[in-house]
Short mmCIF file of C-alpha atoms in Angstrom, two decimals:
data_model
loop_
_atom_site.label_atom_id
_atom_site.label_comp_id
_atom_site.label_asym_id
_atom_site.label_seq_id
_atom_site.Cartn_x
_atom_site.Cartn_y
_atom_site.Cartn_z
CA MET R 1 -71.16 -107.97 204.51
CA ALA R 2 -72.16 -111.43 204.58
CA ALA R 3 -71.75 -111.44 201.30
CA LEU R 4 -68.77 -109.70 200.83
CA GLY R 5 -67.55 -112.21 203.42
CA ARG R 6 -67.63 -114.97 201.03
CA GLN R 7 -66.21 -112.65 198.32
CA VAL R 8 -62.66 -112.46 199.92
CA PHE R 9 -62.67 -116.54 200.97
CA ASP R 10 -62.84 -117.35 197.65
CA TRP R 11 -60.50 -115.27 196.40
CA HIS R 12 -57.67 -116.72 198.66
CA ARG R 13 -59.33 -120.05 197.92
CA LEU R 14 -58.19 -119.06 194.32
CA THR R 15 -54.64 -117.93 194.44
CA PRO R 16 -52.68 -121.41 194.98
CA LEU R 17 -54.28 -122.58 191.86
CA THR R 18 -53.50 -118.89 189.91
CA TRP R 19 -49.95 -119.83 190.92
CA ALA R 20 -50.15 -123.52 190.34
CA LEU R 21 -51.20 -122.27 186.23
CA LEU R 22 -48.41 -119.74 186.60
CA THR R 23 -45.10 -122.37 187.65
CA ARG R 24 -46.73 -125.26 185.59
CA PRO R 25 -45.13 -124.11 182.06
CA THR R 26 -41.79 -123.19 183.79
CA ARG R 27 -41.61 -126.90 184.95
CA GLN R 28 -42.47 -127.51 181.33
CA LEU R 29 -40.14 -126.41 180.07
CA GLY R 30 -37.32 -128.33 182.20
CA GLU R 31 -38.96 -131.45 181.53
CA GLN R 32 -38.65 -130.28 177.77
CA LYS R 33 -35.16 -129.30 177.80
CA ARG R 34 -34.06 -132.62 179.20
CA THR R 35 -36.99 -135.10 177.30
CA THR R 36 -34.73 -133.92 174.17
CA ALA R 37 -31.42 -134.56 175.36
CA PHE R 38 -33.03 -137.43 175.89
CA LEU R 39 -34.47 -138.53 172.86
CA LEU R 40 -30.82 -137.23 171.27
CA CYS R 41 -29.42 -139.85 173.46
CA LYS R 42 -32.10 -142.65 172.09
CA LEU R 43 -31.56 -141.02 168.80
CA MET R 44 -27.46 -141.78 168.93
CA THR R 45 -27.88 -145.36 170.60
CA VAL R 46 -30.09 -146.41 167.32
CA SER R 47 -28.13 -144.94 165.02
CA ASN R 48 -24.94 -147.04 167.15
CA GLY R 49 -27.32 -150.33 166.38
CA GLY R 50 -29.00 -149.72 169.41
CA GLY R 51 -32.74 -150.52 170.12
CA LEU R 52 -34.97 -147.40 171.15
CA GLU R 53 -36.04 -148.75 174.92
CA GLU R 54 -36.47 -147.11 177.64
CA SER R 55 -34.38 -145.37 179.70
CA SER R 56 -33.93 -143.34 182.89
CA PHE R 57 -33.19 -139.74 182.37
CA VAL R 58 -30.10 -140.48 184.72
CA GLU R 59 -28.46 -141.68 181.61
CA ALA R 60 -28.10 -138.08 179.64
CA PRO R 61 -24.50 -136.96 181.20
CA LYS R 62 -23.04 -140.45 180.01
CA CYS R 63 -24.52 -140.43 176.35
CA ALA R 64 -22.86 -136.65 176.39
CA GLN R 65 -19.42 -138.24 178.08
CA LYS R 66 -20.27 -140.50 174.85
CA VAL R 67 -20.12 -137.90 172.61
CA GLU R 68 -16.97 -136.00 173.83
CA HIS R 69 -14.85 -139.43 174.16
CA ARG R 70 -16.24 -139.89 170.41
CA THR R 71 -15.01 -136.39 169.35
CA GLY R 72 -11.76 -136.15 170.96
CA LEU R 73 -11.34 -139.63 169.47
CA THR R 74 -11.94 -138.02 165.67
CA GLN R 75 -9.49 -135.14 166.30
CA CYS R 76 -6.75 -137.34 167.01
CA LEU R 77 -7.68 -139.14 164.31
CA LEU R 78 -7.53 -136.56 161.81
CA GLU R 79 -4.36 -135.27 163.37
CA LYS R 80 -3.12 -138.70 162.89
CA GLN R 81 -3.86 -139.09 159.44
CA ARG R 82 -2.32 -135.12 158.78
CA THR R 83 0.90 -136.44 160.10
CA VAL R 84 0.98 -139.34 158.23
CA SER R 85 0.13 -137.12 155.21
CA GLN R 86 2.58 -134.91 155.26
CA GLU R 87 5.59 -137.30 156.07
CA ASN R 88 4.79 -138.75 152.69
CA VAL R 89 4.97 -135.36 151.42
CA VAL R 90 7.99 -135.18 153.36
CA SER R 91 9.33 -138.09 151.42
CA SER R 92 7.97 -137.36 148.29
CA LEU R 93 9.31 -134.12 147.96
CA LEU R 94 13.44 -135.44 149.16
CA ASP R 95 12.92 -137.95 146.18
CA MET R 96 12.05 -135.29 143.78
CA GLY R 97 15.13 -134.11 144.80
CA PHE R 98 14.33 -131.21 146.63
CA SER R 99 16.98 -130.56 150.02
CA ASP R 100 15.47 -130.81 154.07
CA VAL R 101 16.00 -126.84 153.77
CA HIS R 102 14.13 -126.55 150.70
CA VAL R 103 11.31 -128.91 152.49
CA ASN R 104 11.34 -126.94 155.72
CA GLU R 105 10.70 -123.35 153.67
CA LEU R 106 8.26 -125.06 151.49
CA LEU R 107 6.28 -125.98 154.87
CA SER R 108 6.86 -122.81 156.69
CA ILE R 109 5.21 -120.68 153.49
CA GLN R 110 1.71 -121.66 154.14
CA PRO R 111 1.02 -123.29 157.02
CA GLY R 112 -2.49 -123.79 156.70
CA THR R 113 -2.03 -125.97 152.95
CA HIS R 114 -3.64 -129.81 152.63
CA PRO R 115 0.12 -131.51 152.35
CA GLN R 116 -1.54 -132.84 149.05
CA GLN R 117 -2.29 -129.50 148.12
CA MET R 118 1.20 -128.79 148.68
CA LEU R 119 2.68 -132.01 146.55
CA ASP R 120 -0.07 -131.48 143.58
CA ILE R 121 1.06 -127.48 142.79
CA ILE R 122 5.20 -128.29 143.45
CA SER R 123 4.46 -131.60 141.57
CA GLU R 124 3.21 -129.39 138.47
CA LEU R 125 5.96 -126.76 138.40
CA VAL R 126 8.10 -129.58 138.35
CA LEU R 127 6.78 -131.35 135.48
CA LEU R 128 7.13 -127.43 134.03
CA GLY R 129 11.15 -127.90 133.99
CA LEU R 130 11.43 -126.15 137.24
CA ASN R 131 14.38 -127.48 139.69
CA PRO R 132 13.89 -127.51 143.71
CA GLU R 133 15.67 -124.16 144.04
CA PRO R 134 13.59 -121.77 141.34
CA VAL R 135 10.81 -123.51 142.71
CA CYS R 136 11.11 -122.33 146.08
CA VAL R 137 12.05 -119.17 145.34
CA ALA R 138 8.68 -118.84 143.22
CA LEU R 139 6.19 -120.07 146.04
CA LYS R 140 8.42 -117.78 148.55
CA LYS R 141 7.72 -114.71 146.19
CA SER R 142 3.89 -115.85 144.93
CA PRO R 143 2.28 -118.02 148.05
CA GLN R 144 -0.99 -117.93 146.78
CA LEU R 145 0.34 -120.07 144.07
CA LEU R 146 -0.53 -122.87 147.33
CA LYS R 147 -4.28 -122.10 146.97
CA LEU R 148 -4.85 -122.33 143.58
CA PRO R 149 -6.92 -125.23 142.78
CA VAL R 150 -4.87 -128.38 141.66
CA MET R 151 -7.20 -128.60 137.82
CA GLN R 152 -6.48 -124.93 137.23
CA MET R 153 -2.96 -125.55 138.19
CA LYS R 154 -3.16 -128.15 135.71
CA LYS R 155 -4.72 -126.72 133.08
CA ARG R 156 -2.41 -123.54 132.90
CA SER R 157 0.74 -125.66 132.92
CA SER R 158 -0.55 -127.40 129.98
CA TYR R 159 -1.30 -124.12 127.94
CA LEU R 160 1.97 -122.98 129.17
CA ARG R 161 3.22 -125.79 127.36
CA LYS R 162 1.60 -125.19 123.55
CA LEU R 163 3.23 -121.57 124.19
CA GLY R 164 6.74 -123.24 124.10
CA LEU R 165 7.80 -122.33 127.85
CA GLY R 166 8.32 -125.64 129.50
CA GLU R 167 11.77 -127.83 129.91
CA GLY R 168 13.26 -124.66 132.02
CA LYS R 169 12.13 -121.93 130.05
CA LEU R 170 9.15 -121.33 132.94
CA LYS R 171 11.82 -120.57 135.21
CA ARG R 172 12.82 -116.53 134.21
CA VAL R 173 8.92 -115.58 133.63
CA LEU R 174 8.02 -117.41 136.89
CA TYR R 175 10.82 -115.26 138.53
CA CYS R 176 9.54 -111.83 136.71
CA CYS R 177 6.05 -112.80 136.17
CA PRO R 178 5.02 -114.96 139.21
CA GLU R 179 0.98 -114.05 138.27
CA ILE R 180 1.24 -115.69 134.93
CA PHE R 181 -0.26 -118.58 136.84
CA THR R 182 -3.28 -116.71 138.80
CA MET R 183 -4.48 -114.11 135.97
CA ARG R 184 -6.72 -114.78 133.42
CA GLN R 185 -5.78 -116.98 130.49
CA ARG R 186 -8.14 -114.47 128.52
CA ASP R 187 -5.72 -111.38 129.41
CA ILE R 188 -2.52 -113.89 128.44
CA GLU R 189 -4.24 -114.73 125.31
CA VAL R 190 -4.65 -111.27 123.93
CA ILE R 191 -1.13 -110.32 124.06
CA VAL R 192 -0.45 -113.48 122.26
CA GLY R 193 -2.16 -112.54 120.14
CA VAL R 194 -1.23 -108.92 119.51
CA LEU R 195 2.68 -110.40 118.90
CA LYS R 196 0.91 -113.09 116.32
CA GLU R 197 -1.52 -111.05 114.72
CA LYS R 198 -0.57 -107.37 115.28
CA CYS R 199 3.49 -107.12 115.41
CA LEU R 200 3.42 -110.52 112.82
CA PHE R 201 5.85 -112.08 115.31
CA THR R 202 6.46 -116.07 114.68
CA ILE R 203 5.07 -118.42 116.69
CA LYS R 204 8.90 -119.24 117.42
CA GLN R 205 10.15 -115.39 118.05
CA VAL R 206 6.39 -115.18 120.49
CA THR R 207 8.00 -118.11 122.86
CA GLU R 208 11.34 -116.04 122.80
CA ILE R 209 9.88 -112.61 123.88
CA LEU R 210 7.62 -114.84 126.82
CA HIS R 211 10.55 -116.08 127.78
CA ARG R 212 13.25 -113.04 127.37
CA CYS R 213 10.80 -110.47 128.06
CA PRO R 214 7.97 -111.55 130.64
CA TYR R 215 6.84 -108.10 131.82
CA VAL R 216 5.17 -108.01 128.70
CA LEU R 217 2.50 -110.11 130.19
CA ARG R 218 1.52 -107.21 131.88
CA GLU R 219 1.07 -104.65 128.71
CA ASP R 220 -1.69 -102.88 128.29
CA PRO R 221 -2.65 -104.35 124.97
CA GLY R 222 -2.99 -101.16 122.42
CA GLU R 223 0.50 -99.67 124.16
CA LEU R 224 2.21 -102.96 123.80
CA GLU R 225 1.82 -102.85 119.55
CA TYR R 226 2.27 -99.58 119.74
CA LYS R 227 6.36 -99.80 121.41
CA PHE R 228 6.44 -102.19 118.04
CA GLN R 229 5.54 -100.07 115.76
CA TYR R 230 7.85 -97.46 117.10
CA ALA R 231 10.62 -99.72 117.04
CA TYR R 232 10.25 -100.88 113.08
CA PHE R 233 8.77 -97.87 111.76
CA ARG R 234 10.75 -94.79 113.53
CA MET R 235 13.71 -96.58 114.51
CA GLY R 236 14.20 -98.77 111.55
CA ILE R 237 14.39 -102.42 114.06
CA LYS R 238 13.64 -105.11 112.55
CA HIS R 239 11.33 -108.59 114.08
CA VAL R 240 14.86 -110.45 114.52
CA ASP R 241 16.80 -108.07 116.33
CA ILE R 242 13.04 -106.83 118.44
CA VAL R 243 13.56 -110.22 119.36
CA LYS R 244 17.46 -110.20 120.54
CA THR R 245 17.51 -107.15 122.17
CA ASP R 246 15.18 -107.22 124.98
CA PHE R 247 13.37 -104.16 122.79
CA LEU R 248 10.19 -105.28 124.24
CA GLN R 249 11.04 -104.79 127.76
CA TYR R 250 12.18 -101.20 128.40
CA SER R 251 9.92 -98.66 129.01
CA MET R 252 8.61 -96.30 125.65
CA THR R 253 9.68 -93.13 127.58
CA LYS R 254 13.26 -94.38 127.99
CA THR R 255 13.32 -95.45 124.21
CA LYS R 256 11.36 -92.11 123.10
CA GLN R 257 14.02 -90.15 125.07
CA ARG R 258 17.71 -91.37 124.10
CA HIS R 259 16.26 -92.54 120.73
CA VAL R 260 14.66 -89.07 119.92
CA PHE R 261 17.59 -87.09 121.78
CA LEU R 262 20.54 -88.87 119.53
CA GLU R 263 18.33 -88.25 116.53
CA ARG R 264 18.74 -84.10 117.13
CA LEU R 265 22.35 -84.77 118.03
CA GLY R 266 22.42 -86.38 114.40
CA ARG R 267 24.18 -89.79 115.71
CA TYR R 268 20.37 -91.69 114.70
CA GLN R 269 18.99 -91.75 111.46
CA THR R 270 15.72 -94.00 110.90
CA PRO R 271 16.98 -96.29 107.61
CA ASP R 272 14.97 -96.23 104.66
CA LYS R 273 13.58 -98.66 102.88
CA ASN R 274 17.26 -100.51 101.93
CA GLY R 275 18.01 -100.17 105.47
CA GLN R 276 20.37 -97.62 104.12
CA THR R 277 21.23 -94.68 106.61
CA GLN R 278 23.73 -91.72 106.41
CA VAL R 279 25.70 -92.10 109.38
CA PRO R 280 25.87 -95.17 111.50
CA ASN R 281 23.12 -95.87 114.21
CA PRO R 282 25.08 -96.79 117.18
CA LEU R 283 23.93 -100.32 118.31
CA LEU R 284 20.68 -100.44 120.32
CA LYS R 285 22.15 -102.36 123.00
CA ASP R 286 24.33 -99.09 123.65
CA ILE R 287 21.44 -96.85 123.51
CA LEU R 288 19.00 -99.15 126.01
CA ARG R 289 21.47 -101.31 127.90
CA VAL R 290 23.73 -99.42 129.66
CA SER R 291 23.12 -96.64 132.24
CA GLU R 292 22.01 -92.78 131.50
CA ALA R 293 25.41 -92.36 132.94
CA GLU R 294 27.50 -94.17 130.60
CA PHE R 295 25.01 -93.49 127.35
CA LEU R 296 25.76 -89.72 128.10
CA ALA R 297 29.52 -90.60 127.93
CA ARG R 298 29.88 -93.26 125.14
CA THR R 299 26.67 -93.20 122.73
CA ALA R 300 25.56 -89.70 122.55
CA VAL R 301 28.65 -87.61 124.16
CA SER R 302 26.85 -85.40 125.70
CA SER R 303 26.37 -84.06 128.98
CA ALA R 304 23.67 -84.95 132.32
CA GLU R 305 22.55 -80.91 131.95
CA GLU R 306 21.91 -80.90 128.32
CA PHE R 307 19.89 -84.09 128.22
CA GLU R 308 18.30 -83.04 131.44
CA VAL R 309 16.39 -79.97 129.59
CA PHE R 310 15.69 -81.69 126.04
CA LYS R 311 13.58 -84.19 128.81
CA LYS R 312 11.41 -81.51 129.49
CA LEU R 313 11.22 -80.13 125.81
CA LEU R 314 10.31 -83.19 124.72
CA ALA R 315 7.37 -83.46 127.44
CA ARG R 316 6.00 -80.03 126.40
CA GLU R 317 6.32 -81.57 122.77
CA GLU R 318 4.14 -84.11 123.76
CA GLU R 319 1.81 -82.48 126.05
CA GLU R 320 1.29 -80.02 123.57
CA SER R 321 1.16 -83.02 120.06
CA GLU R 322 -1.67 -84.78 123.09
CA GLY R 323 -3.63 -81.32 123.23
CA CYS R 324 -3.66 -81.19 119.18
CA MET R 325 -4.79 -84.82 118.68
CA ALA R 326 -7.54 -83.99 121.57
CA ASP R 327 -8.86 -80.70 119.47
CA GLU R 328 -9.11 -82.61 116.50
CA LYS R 329 -10.82 -85.86 117.17
CA GLU R 330 -13.32 -83.21 119.47
CA GLU R 331 -13.93 -81.32 115.71
CA GLU R 332 -14.16 -85.09 114.08
CA GLU R 333 -16.76 -85.82 116.10
CA GLU R 334 -19.30 -82.26 116.03
CA GLU R 335 -18.43 -82.86 112.28
CA ASP R 336 -20.04 -86.05 112.56
CA GLY R 337 -22.98 -85.25 115.11
CA GLU R 338 -23.61 -82.15 112.50
CA GLU R 339 -23.70 -84.38 109.18
CA GLU R 340 -26.02 -86.96 111.00
CA GLN R 341 -28.92 -83.81 112.15
CA GLU R 342 -28.49 -82.79 108.39
CA LEU R 343 -29.62 -86.65 107.43
#
């Protein structure tokens, strides 16, 4: 009984010690946090030229206030710098010939754009020969141009000058195909290569095509080559006339429908080797540049009902022709496979 009493007494005596051990980490954690803040303050003092002398923990809040003050001061300086920079940009745009209305429009296109970035992009467009109004129209239509890296813009501008699209010729191109600055240069080079090497246009004619028919930049290279071949071999149109009439800007469907319709009516013939025909062919502008109603009334001299029936028949003929070509291709592949097996 006496032994049991001593054990109980010993347990009560150990209880305060156990709680002291449990609470000690909590106090150490709080002291550790305060120590970290204190060291940060010391480091900031050293970085500002002060010494690493001892300070009381009471100075930590003062240090935090100093940090907040510096942060606010930095933000104020940045805002002031942006304001000054924006004022310089406005002054530069006015010097370039932009009106106050133009400047307000430009500043509202991409509010987050850095003023200097905006000024650099606009300067490149002006150097290419664009006037203030076309610049505003292009940037409103394609605001992503303002996000382009300036170096990329400079390189693309240099490349467009080599293609002959400077000195004001870029206005129509940029209006019709603003992605000329964002699309891959390789894609542009492929289209230019088709026009030069496959279609045999001169460098001057290529420049004229890109200026008059900028939509060709969006064309599939194979379809662009086929469109030229159809005009040159099937319709007998020469290079000069293809350029002058903007032939390449019209869809292949529209061209085929109107051309073949006139052929079957006996109103169009493919010229012979000497460029001669038995009937006078209508001008291209009277075939492609006019509305369908005017084409039927003046050029084809036919009814809309007859033309609609013809378009359905032509579509069916093309489907059957494509099916036959696919079958022939499969047969050729099978024959090639059999020959390889025999070998």
